[in-house]
Coordinates of C-alpha atoms in Angstrom, one line a residue:
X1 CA 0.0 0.0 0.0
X2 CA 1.6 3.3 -0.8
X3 CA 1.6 6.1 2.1
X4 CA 0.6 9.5 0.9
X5 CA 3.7 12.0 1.3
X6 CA 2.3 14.1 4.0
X7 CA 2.1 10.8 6.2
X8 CA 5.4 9.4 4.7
X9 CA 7.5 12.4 6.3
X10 CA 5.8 12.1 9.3
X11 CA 7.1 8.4 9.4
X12 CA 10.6 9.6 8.4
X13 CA 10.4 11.6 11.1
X14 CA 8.1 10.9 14.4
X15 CA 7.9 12.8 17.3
X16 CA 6.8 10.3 19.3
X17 CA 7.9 7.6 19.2
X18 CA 9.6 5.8 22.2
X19 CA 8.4 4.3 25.6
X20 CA 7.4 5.5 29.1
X21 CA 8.2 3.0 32.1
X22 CA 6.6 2.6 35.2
X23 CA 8.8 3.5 37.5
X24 CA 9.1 6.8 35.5
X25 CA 5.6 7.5 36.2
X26 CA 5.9 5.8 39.8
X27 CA 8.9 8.5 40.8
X28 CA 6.6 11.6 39.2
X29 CA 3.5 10.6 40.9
X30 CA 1.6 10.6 37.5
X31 CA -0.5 7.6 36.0
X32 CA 0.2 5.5 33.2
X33 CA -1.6 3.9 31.0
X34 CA -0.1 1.3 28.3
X35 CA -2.3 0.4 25.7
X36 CA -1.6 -2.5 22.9
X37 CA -3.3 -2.8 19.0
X38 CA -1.9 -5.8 17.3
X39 CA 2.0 -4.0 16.6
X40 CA 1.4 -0.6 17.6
X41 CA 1.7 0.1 21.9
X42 CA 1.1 3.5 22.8
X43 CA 2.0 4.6 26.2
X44 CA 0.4 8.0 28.4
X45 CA 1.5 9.8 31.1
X46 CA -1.4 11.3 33.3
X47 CA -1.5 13.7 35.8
X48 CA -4.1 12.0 38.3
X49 CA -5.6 15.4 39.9
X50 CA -6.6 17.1 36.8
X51 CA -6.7 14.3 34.2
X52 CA -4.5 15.6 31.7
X53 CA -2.2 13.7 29.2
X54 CA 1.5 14.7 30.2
X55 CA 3.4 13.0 28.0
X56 CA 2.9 10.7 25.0
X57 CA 5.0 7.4 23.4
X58 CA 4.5 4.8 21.1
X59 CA 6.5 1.6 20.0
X60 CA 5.8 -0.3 16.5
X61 CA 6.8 -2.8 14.2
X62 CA 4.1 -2.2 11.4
X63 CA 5.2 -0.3 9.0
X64 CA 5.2 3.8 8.1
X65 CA 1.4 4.2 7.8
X66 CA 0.7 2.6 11.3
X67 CA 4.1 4.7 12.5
X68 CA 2.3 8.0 11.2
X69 CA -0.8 7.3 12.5
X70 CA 0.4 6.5 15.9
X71 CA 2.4 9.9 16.0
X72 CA -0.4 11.9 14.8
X73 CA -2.4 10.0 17.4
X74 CA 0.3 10.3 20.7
X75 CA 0.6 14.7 19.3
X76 CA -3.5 14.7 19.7
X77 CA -3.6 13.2 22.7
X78 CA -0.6 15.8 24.3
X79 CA -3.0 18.4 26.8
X80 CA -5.9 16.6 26.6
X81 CA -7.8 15.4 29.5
X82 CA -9.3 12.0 29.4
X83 CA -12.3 12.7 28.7
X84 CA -11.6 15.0 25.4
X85 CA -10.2 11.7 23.7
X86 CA -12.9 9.3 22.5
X87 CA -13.2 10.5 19.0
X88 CA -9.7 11.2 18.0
X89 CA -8.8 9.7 14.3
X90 CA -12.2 7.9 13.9
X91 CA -11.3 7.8 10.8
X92 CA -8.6 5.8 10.7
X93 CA -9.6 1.6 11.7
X94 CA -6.3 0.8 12.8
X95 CA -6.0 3.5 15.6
X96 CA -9.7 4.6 16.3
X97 CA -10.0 1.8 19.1
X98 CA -7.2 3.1 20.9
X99 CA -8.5 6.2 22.7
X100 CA -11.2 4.6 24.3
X101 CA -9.1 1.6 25.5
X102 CA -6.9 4.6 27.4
X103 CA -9.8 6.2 28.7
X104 CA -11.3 2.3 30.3
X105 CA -7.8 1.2 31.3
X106 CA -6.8 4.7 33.5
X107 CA -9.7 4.3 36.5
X108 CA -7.0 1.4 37.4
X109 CA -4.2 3.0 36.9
X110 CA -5.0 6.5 38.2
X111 CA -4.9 4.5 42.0
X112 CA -2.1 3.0 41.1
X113 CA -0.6 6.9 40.7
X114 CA -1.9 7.6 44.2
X115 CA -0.5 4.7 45.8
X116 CA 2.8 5.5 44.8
X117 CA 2.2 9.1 46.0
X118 CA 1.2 7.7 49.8
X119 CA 5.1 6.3 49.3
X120 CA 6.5 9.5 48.7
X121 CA 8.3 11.3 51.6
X122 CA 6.8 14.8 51.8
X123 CA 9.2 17.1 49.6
X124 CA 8.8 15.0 47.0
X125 CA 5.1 14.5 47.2
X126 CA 5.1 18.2 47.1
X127 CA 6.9 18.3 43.5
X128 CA 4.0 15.7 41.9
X129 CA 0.9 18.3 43.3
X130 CA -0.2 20.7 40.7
X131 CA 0.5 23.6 43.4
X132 CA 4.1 22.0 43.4
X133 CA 4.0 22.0 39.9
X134 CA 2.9 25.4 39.9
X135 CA 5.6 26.5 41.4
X136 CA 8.3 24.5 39.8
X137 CA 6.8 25.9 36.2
X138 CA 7.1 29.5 37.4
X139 CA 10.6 28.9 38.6
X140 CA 11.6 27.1 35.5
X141 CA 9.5 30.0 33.1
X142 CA 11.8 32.4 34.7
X143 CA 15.0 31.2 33.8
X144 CA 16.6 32.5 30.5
X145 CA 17.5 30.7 28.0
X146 CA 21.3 30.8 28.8
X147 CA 20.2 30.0 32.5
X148 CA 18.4 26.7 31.9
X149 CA 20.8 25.5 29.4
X150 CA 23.6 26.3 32.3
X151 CA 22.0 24.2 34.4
X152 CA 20.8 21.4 31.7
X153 CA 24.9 21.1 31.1
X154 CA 25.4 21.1 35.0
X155 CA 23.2 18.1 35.4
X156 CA 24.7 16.6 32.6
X157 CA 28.1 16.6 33.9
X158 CA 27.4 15.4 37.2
X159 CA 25.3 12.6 36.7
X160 CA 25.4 11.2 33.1
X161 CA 28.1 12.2 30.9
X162 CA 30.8 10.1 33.0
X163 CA 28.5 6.8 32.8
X164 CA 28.4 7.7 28.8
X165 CA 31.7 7.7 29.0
X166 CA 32.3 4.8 30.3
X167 CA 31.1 3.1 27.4
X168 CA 32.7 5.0 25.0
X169 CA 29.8 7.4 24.2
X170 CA 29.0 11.1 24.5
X171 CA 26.3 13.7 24.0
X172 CA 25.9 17.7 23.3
X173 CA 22.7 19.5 24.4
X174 CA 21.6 21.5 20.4
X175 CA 19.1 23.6 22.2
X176 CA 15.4 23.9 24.5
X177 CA 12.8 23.3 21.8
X178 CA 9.5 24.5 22.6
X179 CA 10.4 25.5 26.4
X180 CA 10.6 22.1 27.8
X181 CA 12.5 19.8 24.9
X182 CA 15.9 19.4 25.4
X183 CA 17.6 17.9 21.9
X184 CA 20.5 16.1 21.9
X185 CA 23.2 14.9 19.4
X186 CA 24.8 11.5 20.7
X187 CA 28.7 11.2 20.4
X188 CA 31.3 7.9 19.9
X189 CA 29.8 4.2 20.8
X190 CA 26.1 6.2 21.7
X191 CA 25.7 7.7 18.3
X192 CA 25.3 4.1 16.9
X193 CA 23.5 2.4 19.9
X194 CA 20.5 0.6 20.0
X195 CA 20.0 2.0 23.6
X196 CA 20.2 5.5 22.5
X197 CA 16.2 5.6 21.8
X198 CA 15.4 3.4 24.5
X199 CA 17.0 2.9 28.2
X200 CA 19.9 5.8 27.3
X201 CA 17.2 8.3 26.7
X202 CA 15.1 7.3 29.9
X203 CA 18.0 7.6 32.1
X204 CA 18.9 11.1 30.9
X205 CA 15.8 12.7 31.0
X206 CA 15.0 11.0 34.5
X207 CA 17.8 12.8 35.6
X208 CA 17.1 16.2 34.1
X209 CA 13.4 16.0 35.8
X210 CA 15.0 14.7 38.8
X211 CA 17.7 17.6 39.1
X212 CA 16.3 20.4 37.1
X213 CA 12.8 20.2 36.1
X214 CA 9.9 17.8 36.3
X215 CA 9.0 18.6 32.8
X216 CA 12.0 18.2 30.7
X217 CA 12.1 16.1 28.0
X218 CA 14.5 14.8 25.4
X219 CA 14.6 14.2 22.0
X220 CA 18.0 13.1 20.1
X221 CA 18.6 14.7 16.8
X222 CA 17.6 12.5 13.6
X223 CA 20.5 11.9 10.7
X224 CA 18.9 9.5 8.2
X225 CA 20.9 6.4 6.9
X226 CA 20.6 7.0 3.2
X227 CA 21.2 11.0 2.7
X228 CA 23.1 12.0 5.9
X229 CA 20.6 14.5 6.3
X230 CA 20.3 15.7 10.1
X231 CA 16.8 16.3 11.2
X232 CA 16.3 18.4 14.7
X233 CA 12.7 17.3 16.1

């Protein structure tokens, strides 16, 4: 079957794509729901007091039509609370079921959020409240641009570059896209590593939300095999 342009580049190039683990969501206080459509798993990252999709990630083996779609699907879901989702991408068969399996699966999984908040010692219970949140966004909105890269590179050097270097590897922050995304280029052994996309990318951004803000994230830079050409997400 051939895949339109618009939805070929979009497969080139997802967003997306990636996973969320439990313990992730577990440290943050936040639900998350897993859901699974014959090759395509999408994950989502809830807030549990207001209901709003924090994050979104999706894994597949099926091909670029079913890679577009779940991207376009994980970017609609972004800022929407659960109950705004049931009629995203009707449209499309091979997604349209997955909305509604989030929406049934997070009653469950919203108490398992709680739980792990009843765990939480008190300063860090603070940090997964929205007031906490509140605050943390305001101190991290008033930061310049040269201030939260300084302390993007502080965290870097203390607690991941040397275990990247241990393996040979090596990354350099590009730049903060969209307030929040921190991009990275990989160096050495980590430029060619199958962990780069996967457990490598986990631990760094773990650490940024740990030690600078809960709601970092990070993206590596795309080069594509066949042209060289370097995407920046």
């Amino acid at each position: 079957m051939e895949v339109p342009e618009n939805l070929a580049q979009i497969a080139r190039f997802p967003k997306r794509r990636g996973a969320i683990f439990q313990m992730e969501a577990d440290n943050r206080g936040f639900a998350l729901v897993d859901v699974k459509c014959g090759t395509l798993k999408i994950y989502v990252l809830i807030d549990p007091d207001t209901d709003q999709i924090l994050d979104t990630k999706f894994f597949t083996y099926g091909g670029p039509l079913l890679t577009a779609l779940a991207d376009i699907l994980c970017e609609g879901l972004l800022g929407k609370k659960i109950d705004e989702i049931q009629n995203l991408l009707q449209d499309f068969q091979t997604v349209a079921s997955l909305p509604a399996m989030i929406a049934e699966t997070y009653p469950e999984k919203k108490n398992v959020a709680f739980a792990a908040r009843a765990a939480m010692g008190s300063e860090k219970l603070k940090a997964c409240t929205a007031e906490g949140r509140t605050e943390a966004d305001a101190q991290w909105e008033a930061l310049s641009e040269s201030q939260k890269l300084e302390k993007i590179e502080e965290c870097l050097n203390e607690y991941v570059r040397a275990m990247l270097a241990g393996d040979g590897g090596g990354l350099e922050v590009l730049g903060i896209k969209d307030g929040n995304t921190v991009v990275i280029r990989y160096h050495g052994a980590c430029a060619g590593c199958g962990a780069a996309s996967g457990g490598t990318l986990y631990y760094i951004g773990d650490q940024l939300q740990q030690h600078v803000y809960y709601g970092l994230m990070v993206e590596p830079e795309i080069q594509t095999l066949n042209t060289g050409e370097v995407y920046v997400p």
